[in-house]
């Protein structure tokens, strides 16, 4: 077995054990393999090993790899910060943008999709997650908690964006247990939005409003699963340490 296959089995086992501890069904948790800095052949190998969701953090990098993987039927997700001036390209390249953090960016993505739809490209909607800034670090991205409800309401009015949930990137701690309050904060922010906006946007199956919580990376995804993650973003635990 290749190292990647072994690593993948280990990650899936860690996911299953964390889910069991939390009394959750491990099938409700999606593994998003973070393939930034990895070449197309490695991504293809992960696909053959069963991975169906991939996360990339830069538009340009994915643009350069995409052609070599056009036959691979996977879900490609942008998990890194997106500048408004690259929104149009991102809208065409990804199935979802998981780092939406402003109304302006959401509007740019929506209008890009509107244009693509009218050109008959076949693509009429884009999945989005809203990134909440849970970290006190200045450099970290995401919308501030006080601005979150307004952003959610704005995204819900944009017909080409399909709002699926929330995402966060806590600060790095050697002890993953220290990330727990940040993961909990994302879940509680989602629960608060559900009770504030739920009645307004209630429809059959309304309990799935903001169903997705994307949180947890290689060193802390078990804690994230215990706190309700539905998508974990795992890079180095699958592909090995990044050199870049
Ligand atoms: C790189 C990255 C990850 C994966 O990090 P690992 O520690 O390699 O698992 C997850 N989320 C985001 C936003 C990233 O940029």
PDB file of C-alpha atoms in Angstrom, residues 20 57 125 187 211:
ATOM      1  CA  UNK A  20     -18.383   7.438  17.754  1.00  0.00           C
ATOM      2  CA  UNK A  57      -6.576  27.593  -1.231  1.00  0.00           C
ATOM      3  CA  UNK A 125     -25.346  28.006  -8.933  1.00  0.00           C
ATOM      4  CA  UNK A 187     -21.553  25.870  16.084  1.00  0.00           C
ATOM      5  CA  UNK A 211     -26.281  22.414   7.829  1.00  0.00           C
TER       6      UNK A 211
END
